[in-house]
């Protein structure tokens, strides 16, 4: 919504070349956070870093983001509410015509006053993480006792002030059997979107916390079934192979109930596959630019080079946008142009961002032939 409350025109988001402009820009405004999540990508710390982008540098960054045909802008952290100038950033982003969202941590900083202030400044959507349907599961995952209750309270406040609710859930071995109950909680709050993250072993997250490729396939099949009956939309993060699952079901004439990555018309969903560095750009608290928050390969820093130049021309981003460079199964997969596998997970597990996504169980027909030839 606009700062004045009217709907934003998002048509421009669906008419872009991802080699030129991203669909979404994530800015990690700080790494300060009071939680101690087991899977934290940022290895968040209790205090703010002295080399964070300043307020003025933040405004200049927002200018640069807006000049890239106004992608979606998400403020993340750490905990973005640790910065007192966050509301100024929200308001300035809206003044520059950006659709602005944020992902705060569920801490005592989340008050009705703070959320209402963000809404008045022009925040379009707020996302909180819910990784368990009970305090036992969620608090263990978040590393902080009481986190579950604070999260539920935050969702209640969002519902009360009428702000669209997004719930993020990271799938791991800790909550694999709890997903159905988590979905029930998401639905009970009238959420518009459930964003299901598939764990990438970076930051504090460990490879042994990941579910297997076969379990990931089962979860995505289950998500497809949920998409046909739940009242909220479902998207995945770090699991682009869910697009393949959707297309396979569509080929059989099945349809989900909600919008998905190929849906027509403006919204907060991409019209086609967004992947690390391909429609996606991440700016760290100190200005380093990455293909995503889960793929810590630095392309440069906005203090030295313009964001658009780094996104469009840096070798890191250009390679990630070229499906012909993909290796292994991903390189021969018939779905590589609409999926491409998680480049972040490939890098985290194999050390090569262009290798196959180890969380994908699908065997492309071309790979089966390759396997037969290699054993001949």
mmCIF file of C-alpha atoms in Angstrom:
data_model
loop_
_atom_site.group_PDB
_atom_site.id
_atom_site.type_symbol
_atom_site.label_atom_id
_atom_site.label_comp_id
_atom_site.label_asym_id
_atom_site.label_seq_id
_atom_site.Cartn_x
_atom_site.Cartn_y
_atom_site.Cartn_z
ATOM 1 C CA UNK A 1 0.000 0.000 0.000
ATOM 2 C CA UNK A 2 1.054 3.618 -0.316
ATOM 3 C CA UNK A 3 1.846 5.631 2.762
ATOM 4 C CA UNK A 4 -1.580 7.159 2.328
ATOM 5 C CA UNK A 5 -3.226 3.750 2.312
ATOM 6 C CA UNK A 6 -3.980 3.302 -1.406
ATOM 7 C CA UNK A 7 -2.888 0.264 -3.404
ATOM 8 C CA UNK A 8 0.476 0.380 -5.133
ATOM 9 C CA UNK A 9 0.814 -0.173 -8.871
ATOM 10 C CA UNK A 10 3.026 -3.263 -9.234
ATOM 11 C CA UNK A 11 2.654 -3.778 -12.985
ATOM 12 C CA UNK A 12 6.285 -2.775 -13.571
ATOM 13 C CA UNK A 13 7.439 -5.797 -11.557
ATOM 14 C CA UNK A 14 6.163 -8.123 -14.260
ATOM 15 C CA UNK A 15 7.815 -6.407 -17.212
ATOM 16 C CA UNK A 16 11.516 -6.761 -16.479
ATOM 17 C CA UNK A 17 14.610 -8.551 -17.644
ATOM 18 C CA UNK A 18 16.271 -10.137 -14.615
ATOM 19 C CA UNK A 19 19.663 -9.572 -16.271
ATOM 20 C CA UNK A 20 19.013 -5.841 -15.939
ATOM 21 C CA UNK A 21 16.868 -5.348 -12.838
ATOM 22 C CA UNK A 22 15.997 -7.603 -9.897
ATOM 23 C CA UNK A 23 12.480 -8.523 -8.875
ATOM 24 C CA UNK A 24 13.389 -8.188 -5.197
ATOM 25 C CA UNK A 25 16.124 -6.455 -3.203
ATOM 26 C CA UNK A 26 16.831 -7.486 0.376
ATOM 27 C CA UNK A 27 18.710 -5.049 2.586
ATOM 28 C CA UNK A 28 20.137 -6.369 5.843
ATOM 29 C CA UNK A 29 19.961 -3.058 7.695
ATOM 30 C CA UNK A 30 21.713 -4.475 10.770
ATOM 31 C CA UNK A 31 23.007 -7.737 12.188
ATOM 32 C CA UNK A 32 22.007 -6.798 15.714
ATOM 33 C CA UNK A 33 19.400 -9.165 17.151
ATOM 34 C CA UNK A 34 18.443 -10.448 20.589
ATOM 35 C CA UNK A 35 17.623 -13.978 19.409
ATOM 36 C CA UNK A 36 20.071 -16.862 19.025
ATOM 37 C CA UNK A 37 18.557 -18.911 16.204
ATOM 38 C CA UNK A 38 20.241 -22.236 15.467
ATOM 39 C CA UNK A 39 20.059 -21.657 11.712
ATOM 40 C CA UNK A 40 20.862 -17.922 11.605
ATOM 41 C CA UNK A 41 22.271 -17.018 8.203
ATOM 42 C CA UNK A 42 23.731 -13.784 9.558
ATOM 43 C CA UNK A 43 25.305 -15.145 12.747
ATOM 44 C CA UNK A 44 23.490 -12.202 14.319
ATOM 45 C CA UNK A 45 25.141 -10.408 17.207
ATOM 46 C CA UNK A 46 23.727 -8.597 20.204
ATOM 47 C CA UNK A 47 25.081 -5.168 19.238
ATOM 48 C CA UNK A 48 25.111 -3.152 16.038
ATOM 49 C CA UNK A 49 28.229 -3.186 13.901
ATOM 50 C CA UNK A 50 30.145 0.139 13.847
ATOM 51 C CA UNK A 51 30.572 -0.083 10.054
ATOM 52 C CA UNK A 52 26.867 -0.407 9.219
ATOM 53 C CA UNK A 53 25.622 1.806 6.421
ATOM 54 C CA UNK A 54 24.739 5.173 7.917
ATOM 55 C CA UNK A 55 21.321 6.777 7.605
ATOM 56 C CA UNK A 56 22.480 8.918 4.684
ATOM 57 C CA UNK A 57 24.140 5.946 3.014
ATOM 58 C CA UNK A 58 20.881 4.042 3.519
ATOM 59 C CA UNK A 59 18.929 6.756 1.723
ATOM 60 C CA UNK A 60 21.412 6.648 -1.162
ATOM 61 C CA UNK A 61 21.066 2.862 -1.326
ATOM 62 C CA UNK A 62 17.281 3.171 -1.501
ATOM 63 C CA UNK A 63 17.733 5.657 -4.338
ATOM 64 C CA UNK A 64 19.873 3.137 -6.209
ATOM 65 C CA UNK A 65 17.331 0.363 -5.636
ATOM 66 C CA UNK A 66 14.468 2.562 -6.863
ATOM 67 C CA UNK A 67 16.447 3.430 -10.000
ATOM 68 C CA UNK A 68 16.518 -0.286 -10.902
ATOM 69 C CA UNK A 69 12.860 -0.109 -11.961
ATOM 70 C CA UNK A 70 11.560 -0.226 -8.377
ATOM 71 C CA UNK A 71 11.919 -3.855 -7.270
ATOM 72 C CA UNK A 72 10.298 -5.066 -4.086
ATOM 73 C CA UNK A 73 12.355 -3.909 -1.098
ATOM 74 C CA UNK A 74 12.591 -5.947 2.094
ATOM 75 C CA UNK A 75 14.312 -4.749 5.258
ATOM 76 C CA UNK A 76 15.801 -7.651 7.157
ATOM 77 C CA UNK A 77 18.519 -8.366 9.695
ATOM 78 C CA UNK A 78 19.429 -9.330 12.345
ATOM 79 C CA UNK A 79 16.430 -7.436 13.568
ATOM 80 C CA UNK A 80 15.606 -4.303 11.543
ATOM 81 C CA UNK A 81 13.796 -2.848 14.562
ATOM 82 C CA UNK A 82 17.211 -2.475 16.222
ATOM 83 C CA UNK A 83 17.717 0.587 13.990
ATOM 84 C CA UNK A 84 15.933 3.742 15.109
ATOM 85 C CA UNK A 85 15.999 5.111 11.542
ATOM 86 C CA UNK A 86 14.085 2.116 10.140
ATOM 87 C CA UNK A 87 10.823 4.064 9.923
ATOM 88 C CA UNK A 88 12.597 6.812 7.988
ATOM 89 C CA UNK A 89 13.833 4.171 5.538
ATOM 90 C CA UNK A 90 10.304 2.768 5.136
ATOM 91 C CA UNK A 91 8.863 6.202 4.470
ATOM 92 C CA UNK A 92 11.627 7.140 2.047
ATOM 93 C CA UNK A 93 11.245 3.869 0.171
ATOM 94 C CA UNK A 94 7.556 4.547 -0.322
ATOM 95 C CA UNK A 95 8.296 8.100 -1.427
ATOM 96 C CA UNK A 96 10.544 6.605 -4.107
ATOM 97 C CA UNK A 97 7.677 4.376 -5.277
ATOM 98 C CA UNK A 98 8.923 1.106 -3.759
ATOM 99 C CA UNK A 99 6.795 -1.659 -2.300
ATOM 100 C CA UNK A 100 8.330 -2.102 1.158
ATOM 101 C CA UNK A 101 8.204 -5.067 3.534
ATOM 102 C CA UNK A 102 10.201 -6.122 6.581
ATOM 103 C CA UNK A 103 11.081 -9.222 8.573
ATOM 104 C CA UNK A 104 11.570 -8.237 12.216
ATOM 105 C CA UNK A 105 12.519 -10.651 14.973
ATOM 106 C CA UNK A 106 9.910 -11.528 17.582
ATOM 107 C CA UNK A 107 11.368 -9.615 20.513
ATOM 108 C CA UNK A 108 9.949 -7.075 22.988
ATOM 109 C CA UNK A 109 10.744 -4.389 20.392
ATOM 110 C CA UNK A 110 7.698 -5.591 18.461
ATOM 111 C CA UNK A 111 4.943 -3.455 19.940
ATOM 112 C CA UNK A 112 1.593 -2.343 18.586
ATOM 113 C CA UNK A 113 2.996 1.186 18.460
ATOM 114 C CA UNK A 114 6.024 0.116 16.409
ATOM 115 C CA UNK A 115 3.914 -1.885 13.936
ATOM 116 C CA UNK A 116 1.368 0.913 13.581
ATOM 117 C CA UNK A 117 4.200 3.384 13.031
ATOM 118 C CA UNK A 118 5.650 1.169 10.303
ATOM 119 C CA UNK A 119 2.227 0.848 8.704
ATOM 120 C CA UNK A 120 1.727 4.616 8.764
ATOM 121 C CA UNK A 121 5.145 5.050 7.137
ATOM 122 C CA UNK A 122 3.989 2.862 4.255
ATOM 123 C CA UNK A 123 4.967 -0.724 5.104
ATOM 124 C CA UNK A 124 3.087 -3.088 2.791
ATOM 125 C CA UNK A 125 3.745 -6.382 4.538
ATOM 126 C CA UNK A 126 5.386 -7.733 7.662
ATOM 127 C CA UNK A 127 6.740 -11.262 7.980
ATOM 128 C CA UNK A 128 7.461 -13.161 11.172
ATOM 129 C CA UNK A 129 9.132 -16.535 11.438
ATOM 130 C CA UNK A 130 7.240 -19.457 12.961
ATOM 131 C CA UNK A 131 9.247 -22.663 13.062
ATOM 132 C CA UNK A 132 7.086 -24.757 15.347
ATOM 133 C CA UNK A 133 3.459 -25.091 16.368
ATOM 134 C CA UNK A 134 4.444 -25.237 20.046
ATOM 135 C CA UNK A 135 6.893 -23.337 22.259
ATOM 136 C CA UNK A 136 8.991 -26.492 22.627
ATOM 137 C CA UNK A 137 9.687 -26.798 18.906
ATOM 138 C CA UNK A 138 9.850 -23.116 17.987
ATOM 139 C CA UNK A 139 11.873 -21.892 20.963
ATOM 140 C CA UNK A 140 14.442 -24.655 20.513
ATOM 141 C CA UNK A 141 14.901 -23.655 16.887
ATOM 142 C CA UNK A 142 15.079 -19.947 17.734
ATOM 143 C CA UNK A 143 17.446 -20.486 20.643
ATOM 144 C CA UNK A 144 15.415 -18.233 22.937
ATOM 145 C CA UNK A 145 12.820 -19.215 25.511
ATOM 146 C CA UNK A 146 9.607 -17.231 25.088
ATOM 147 C CA UNK A 147 10.134 -16.602 21.374
ATOM 148 C CA UNK A 148 7.000 -18.569 20.450
ATOM 149 C CA UNK A 149 4.758 -16.483 22.670
ATOM 150 C CA UNK A 150 6.269 -13.251 21.342
ATOM 151 C CA UNK A 151 5.717 -14.462 17.767
ATOM 152 C CA UNK A 152 2.070 -15.314 18.412
ATOM 153 C CA UNK A 153 1.581 -11.939 20.074
ATOM 154 C CA UNK A 154 3.167 -10.186 17.082
ATOM 155 C CA UNK A 155 0.878 -12.014 14.648
ATOM 156 C CA UNK A 156 -2.105 -11.011 16.764
ATOM 157 C CA UNK A 157 -1.028 -7.380 16.611
ATOM 158 C CA UNK A 158 -0.629 -7.510 12.842
ATOM 159 C CA UNK A 159 -4.105 -8.972 12.524
ATOM 160 C CA UNK A 160 -5.543 -6.299 14.820
ATOM 161 C CA UNK A 161 -4.088 -3.381 12.853
ATOM 162 C CA UNK A 162 -5.081 -4.936 9.525
ATOM 163 C CA UNK A 163 -1.624 -5.392 8.026
ATOM 164 C CA UNK A 164 -1.184 -8.305 5.576
ATOM 165 C CA UNK A 165 0.563 -11.181 7.334
ATOM 166 C CA UNK A 166 3.346 -13.320 5.934
ATOM 167 C CA UNK A 167 4.688 -16.239 7.941
ATOM 168 C CA UNK A 168 8.133 -17.681 7.236
ATOM 169 C CA UNK A 169 9.021 -21.239 8.230
ATOM 170 C CA UNK A 170 12.401 -22.908 7.808
ATOM 171 C CA UNK A 171 12.079 -26.641 7.216
ATOM 172 C CA UNK A 172 14.672 -28.714 9.040
ATOM 173 C CA UNK A 173 14.926 -32.029 10.794
ATOM 174 C CA UNK A 174 13.691 -30.269 13.946
ATOM 175 C CA UNK A 175 10.217 -29.484 12.616
ATOM 176 C CA UNK A 176 9.682 -31.811 9.658
ATOM 177 C CA UNK A 177 6.871 -33.688 11.409
ATOM 178 C CA UNK A 178 5.306 -30.449 12.681
ATOM 179 C CA UNK A 179 4.634 -28.751 9.340
ATOM 180 C CA UNK A 180 0.936 -29.582 9.162
ATOM 181 C CA UNK A 181 0.316 -28.109 12.603
ATOM 182 C CA UNK A 182 2.374 -25.030 11.729
ATOM 183 C CA UNK A 183 0.195 -24.574 8.628
ATOM 184 C CA UNK A 184 -2.878 -24.684 10.871
ATOM 185 C CA UNK A 185 -1.460 -21.853 12.985
ATOM 186 C CA UNK A 186 -0.654 -19.842 9.844
ATOM 187 C CA UNK A 187 -4.213 -20.269 8.621
ATOM 188 C CA UNK A 188 -5.692 -19.327 11.986
ATOM 189 C CA UNK A 189 -4.223 -15.828 11.659
ATOM 190 C CA UNK A 190 -5.594 -15.245 8.169
ATOM 191 C CA UNK A 191 -2.113 -14.979 6.682
ATOM 192 C CA UNK A 192 -1.897 -14.076 3.012
ATOM 193 C CA UNK A 193 1.336 -15.963 2.380
ATOM 194 C CA UNK A 194 3.283 -18.856 3.888
ATOM 195 C CA UNK A 195 6.901 -18.686 2.774
ATOM 196 C CA UNK A 196 8.543 -22.055 3.355
ATOM 197 C CA UNK A 197 12.340 -21.911 3.528
ATOM 198 C CA UNK A 198 14.410 -25.032 2.934
ATOM 199 C CA UNK A 199 17.462 -24.842 5.167
ATOM 200 C CA UNK A 200 20.779 -23.848 3.607
ATOM 201 C CA UNK A 201 23.813 -24.764 5.737
ATOM 202 C CA UNK A 202 25.381 -21.338 5.987
ATOM 203 C CA UNK A 203 25.943 -19.081 8.979
ATOM 204 C CA UNK A 204 24.980 -21.062 12.077
ATOM 205 C CA UNK A 205 22.977 -23.648 10.126
ATOM 206 C CA UNK A 206 24.605 -27.073 9.777
ATOM 207 C CA UNK A 207 24.396 -29.618 6.977
ATOM 208 C CA UNK A 208 23.176 -32.255 9.431
ATOM 209 C CA UNK A 209 20.137 -30.054 10.165
ATOM 210 C CA UNK A 210 18.944 -30.331 6.544
ATOM 211 C CA UNK A 211 16.264 -32.798 5.560
ATOM 212 C CA UNK A 212 17.178 -35.282 2.827
ATOM 213 C CA UNK A 213 16.465 -34.736 -0.858
ATOM 214 C CA UNK A 214 13.760 -37.423 -0.705
ATOM 215 C CA UNK A 215 12.150 -35.751 2.309
ATOM 216 C CA UNK A 216 12.321 -32.386 0.521
ATOM 217 C CA UNK A 217 10.480 -33.909 -2.442
ATOM 218 C CA UNK A 218 7.793 -35.242 -0.114
ATOM 219 C CA UNK A 219 7.438 -31.827 1.539
ATOM 220 C CA UNK A 220 7.012 -30.119 -1.830
ATOM 221 C CA UNK A 221 4.377 -32.628 -2.897
ATOM 222 C CA UNK A 222 2.633 -31.954 0.402
ATOM 223 C CA UNK A 223 2.883 -28.184 -0.183
ATOM 224 C CA UNK A 224 1.214 -28.639 -3.555
ATOM 225 C CA UNK A 225 -1.695 -30.395 -1.882
ATOM 226 C CA UNK A 226 -1.877 -27.641 0.736
ATOM 227 C CA UNK A 227 -1.992 -25.037 -2.035
ATOM 228 C CA UNK A 228 -5.241 -26.602 -3.226
ATOM 229 C CA UNK A 229 -7.040 -26.321 0.105
ATOM 230 C CA UNK A 230 -5.508 -23.656 2.335
ATOM 231 C CA UNK A 231 -6.735 -20.066 2.511
ATOM 232 C CA UNK A 232 -3.222 -18.640 2.091
ATOM 233 C CA UNK A 233 -0.764 -18.692 -0.796
ATOM 234 C CA UNK A 234 2.402 -20.759 -0.555
ATOM 235 C CA UNK A 235 5.864 -20.005 -1.899
ATOM 236 C CA UNK A 236 9.218 -21.599 -1.251
ATOM 237 C CA UNK A 237 12.618 -20.041 -0.617
ATOM 238 C CA UNK A 238 15.883 -21.843 -1.398
ATOM 239 C CA UNK A 239 13.780 -24.546 -3.028
ATOM 240 C CA UNK A 240 13.275 -23.482 -6.645
ATOM 241 C CA UNK A 241 12.518 -27.097 -7.565
ATOM 242 C CA UNK A 242 9.036 -26.531 -6.140
ATOM 243 C CA UNK A 243 8.385 -24.792 -9.486
ATOM 244 C CA UNK A 244 9.095 -28.102 -11.183
ATOM 245 C CA UNK A 245 6.645 -29.869 -8.868
ATOM 246 C CA UNK A 246 3.966 -27.279 -9.701
ATOM 247 C CA UNK A 247 4.508 -27.692 -13.451
ATOM 248 C CA UNK A 248 4.398 -31.476 -13.202
ATOM 249 C CA UNK A 249 1.010 -31.295 -11.494
ATOM 250 C CA UNK A 250 -0.252 -28.747 -13.997
ATOM 251 C CA UNK A 251 0.778 -31.058 -16.823
ATOM 252 C CA UNK A 252 -1.660 -33.559 -15.338
ATOM 253 C CA UNK A 253 -4.412 -30.961 -15.428
ATOM 254 C CA UNK A 254 -4.338 -30.153 -11.700
ATOM 255 C CA UNK A 255 -4.660 -26.655 -10.353
ATOM 256 C CA UNK A 256 -3.787 -25.062 -7.030
ATOM 257 C CA UNK A 257 -6.087 -22.525 -5.412
ATOM 258 C CA UNK A 258 -3.684 -19.630 -4.914
ATOM 259 C CA UNK A 259 -1.434 -17.490 -7.064
ATOM 260 C CA UNK A 260 1.904 -19.017 -7.960
ATOM 261 C CA UNK A 261 5.053 -18.057 -9.805
ATOM 262 C CA UNK A 262 3.354 -18.059 -13.212
ATOM 263 C CA UNK A 263 0.206 -16.237 -12.168
ATOM 264 C CA UNK A 264 -0.837 -13.294 -14.307
ATOM 265 C CA UNK A 265 -1.396 -9.881 -12.859
ATOM 266 C CA UNK A 266 0.418 -7.761 -10.282
ATOM 267 C CA UNK A 267 1.113 -8.949 -6.756
ATOM 268 C CA UNK A 268 3.983 -9.676 -4.409
ATOM 269 C CA UNK A 269 4.864 -12.850 -6.290
ATOM 270 C CA UNK A 270 7.309 -13.141 -9.174
ATOM 271 C CA UNK A 271 5.796 -14.107 -12.551
ATOM 272 C CA UNK A 272 8.682 -16.530 -13.129
ATOM 273 C CA UNK A 273 11.478 -18.160 -11.231
ATOM 274 C CA UNK A 274 13.648 -15.932 -9.032
ATOM 275 C CA UNK A 275 16.945 -17.461 -7.942
ATOM 276 C CA UNK A 276 20.193 -16.431 -6.276
ATOM 277 C CA UNK A 277 21.520 -13.518 -8.329
ATOM 278 C CA UNK A 278 18.789 -13.948 -10.940
ATOM 279 C CA UNK A 279 16.035 -11.519 -10.026
ATOM 280 C CA UNK A 280 17.404 -11.387 -6.474
ATOM 281 C CA UNK A 281 20.010 -9.127 -4.877
ATOM 282 C CA UNK A 282 21.084 -8.892 -1.234
ATOM 283 C CA UNK A 283 22.876 -5.957 0.396
ATOM 284 C CA UNK A 284 24.586 -6.559 3.734
ATOM 285 C CA UNK A 285 24.652 -4.250 6.751
ATOM 286 C CA UNK A 286 28.067 -2.948 5.654
ATOM 287 C CA UNK A 287 27.134 -2.547 1.985
ATOM 288 C CA UNK A 288 28.523 -5.778 0.545
ATOM 289 C CA UNK A 289 26.422 -7.094 -2.345
ATOM 290 C CA UNK A 290 25.586 -10.796 -2.648
ATOM 291 C CA UNK A 291 23.418 -12.903 -4.993
ATOM 292 C CA UNK A 292 21.343 -13.764 -1.887
ATOM 293 C CA UNK A 293 21.673 -13.815 1.861
ATOM 294 C CA UNK A 294 22.367 -17.544 1.744
ATOM 295 C CA UNK A 295 25.105 -17.283 -0.908
ATOM 296 C CA UNK A 296 27.968 -15.326 0.688
ATOM 297 C CA UNK A 297 30.011 -14.634 -2.446
ATOM 298 C CA UNK A 298 30.738 -10.904 -2.507
ATOM 299 C CA UNK A 299 30.292 -9.119 -5.833
ATOM 300 C CA UNK A 300 31.403 -5.744 -4.496
ATOM 301 C CA UNK A 301 30.306 -2.993 -2.132
ATOM 302 C CA UNK A 302 27.871 -0.131 -2.718
ATOM 303 C CA UNK A 303 30.312 2.219 -1.023
ATOM 304 C CA UNK A 304 32.649 1.720 -3.982
ATOM 305 C CA UNK A 305 30.443 0.798 -6.941
ATOM 306 C CA UNK A 306 26.769 1.425 -7.850
ATOM 307 C CA UNK A 307 24.356 -1.391 -7.041
ATOM 308 C CA UNK A 308 23.089 -1.577 -10.623
ATOM 309 C CA UNK A 309 26.625 -2.026 -11.943
ATOM 310 C CA UNK A 310 27.338 -4.844 -9.475
ATOM 311 C CA UNK A 311 24.048 -6.608 -10.202
ATOM 312 C CA UNK A 312 24.274 -6.316 -13.993
ATOM 313 C CA UNK A 313 27.978 -6.684 -14.694
ATOM 314 C CA UNK A 314 29.814 -8.522 -11.913
ATOM 315 C CA UNK A 315 31.081 -11.999 -12.939
ATOM 316 C CA UNK A 316 29.357 -13.578 -9.924
ATOM 317 C CA UNK A 317 25.898 -12.444 -10.995
ATOM 318 C CA UNK A 318 26.464 -12.999 -14.718
ATOM 319 C CA UNK A 319 27.519 -16.619 -14.164
ATOM 320 C CA UNK A 320 24.549 -17.356 -11.916
ATOM 321 C CA UNK A 321 22.172 -16.055 -14.572
ATOM 322 C CA UNK A 322 23.560 -18.357 -17.274
ATOM 323 C CA UNK A 323 21.857 -21.792 -17.097
ATOM 324 C CA UNK A 324 24.342 -23.139 -19.649
ATOM 325 C CA UNK A 325 27.006 -23.033 -16.923
ATOM 326 C CA UNK A 326 25.131 -25.305 -14.506
ATOM 327 C CA UNK A 327 26.822 -28.621 -13.740
ATOM 328 C CA UNK A 328 25.744 -32.156 -12.880
ATOM 329 C CA UNK A 329 22.051 -32.975 -12.835
ATOM 330 C CA UNK A 330 21.078 -29.311 -12.900
ATOM 331 C CA UNK A 331 23.097 -28.819 -16.083
ATOM 332 C CA UNK A 332 21.102 -31.394 -18.068
ATOM 333 C CA UNK A 333 17.728 -30.921 -16.371
ATOM 334 C CA UNK A 334 14.813 -29.989 -18.627
ATOM 335 C CA UNK A 335 13.589 -27.640 -15.861
ATOM 336 C CA UNK A 336 16.836 -25.721 -15.425
ATOM 337 C CA UNK A 337 15.575 -22.468 -16.918
ATOM 338 C CA UNK A 338 12.583 -22.266 -14.581
ATOM 339 C CA UNK A 339 14.227 -23.899 -11.567
ATOM 340 C CA UNK A 340 18.005 -23.963 -11.726
ATOM 341 C CA UNK A 341 18.363 -25.439 -8.247
ATOM 342 C CA UNK A 342 19.448 -23.551 -5.152
ATOM 343 C CA UNK A 343 22.803 -22.026 -6.015
ATOM 344 C CA UNK A 344 23.279 -21.168 -2.347
ATOM 345 C CA UNK A 345 22.865 -24.769 -1.195
ATOM 346 C CA UNK A 346 25.102 -26.041 -3.973
ATOM 347 C CA UNK A 347 27.822 -23.659 -2.804
ATOM 348 C CA UNK A 348 27.338 -24.450 0.892
ATOM 349 C CA UNK A 349 27.529 -28.218 0.410
ATOM 350 C CA UNK A 350 29.951 -28.600 -2.524
ATOM 351 C CA UNK A 351 31.890 -25.329 -2.573
ATOM 352 C CA UNK A 352 30.755 -24.693 -6.170
ATOM 353 C CA UNK A 353 27.740 -22.440 -6.754
ATOM 354 C CA UNK A 354 27.182 -23.978 -10.198
ATOM 355 C CA UNK A 355 26.992 -27.593 -9.022
ATOM 356 C CA UNK A 356 23.773 -29.592 -8.598
ATOM 357 C CA UNK A 357 21.444 -28.738 -5.742
ATOM 358 C CA UNK A 358 21.949 -31.598 -3.247
ATOM 359 C CA UNK A 359 18.395 -31.199 -1.925
ATOM 360 C CA UNK A 360 16.795 -32.178 -5.242
ATOM 361 C CA UNK A 361 15.780 -35.822 -5.712
ATOM 362 C CA UNK A 362 14.591 -35.420 -9.311
ATOM 363 C CA UNK A 363 16.522 -37.398 -11.944
ATOM 364 C CA UNK A 364 16.365 -35.684 -15.353
ATOM 365 C CA UNK A 365 16.115 -37.950 -18.393
ATOM 366 C CA UNK A 366 19.391 -36.517 -19.691
ATOM 367 C CA UNK A 367 21.134 -37.392 -16.447
ATOM 368 C CA UNK A 368 19.914 -40.983 -16.636
ATOM 369 C CA UNK A 369 21.561 -41.245 -20.032
ATOM 370 C CA UNK A 370 24.729 -39.659 -18.695
ATOM 371 C CA UNK A 371 24.772 -42.125 -15.816
ATOM 372 C CA UNK A 372 24.431 -45.084 -18.215
ATOM 373 C CA UNK A 373 27.276 -43.774 -20.370
ATOM 374 C CA UNK A 374 29.532 -43.208 -17.363
ATOM 375 C CA UNK A 375 29.068 -46.836 -16.293
ATOM 376 C CA UNK A 376 29.490 -48.305 -19.766
#
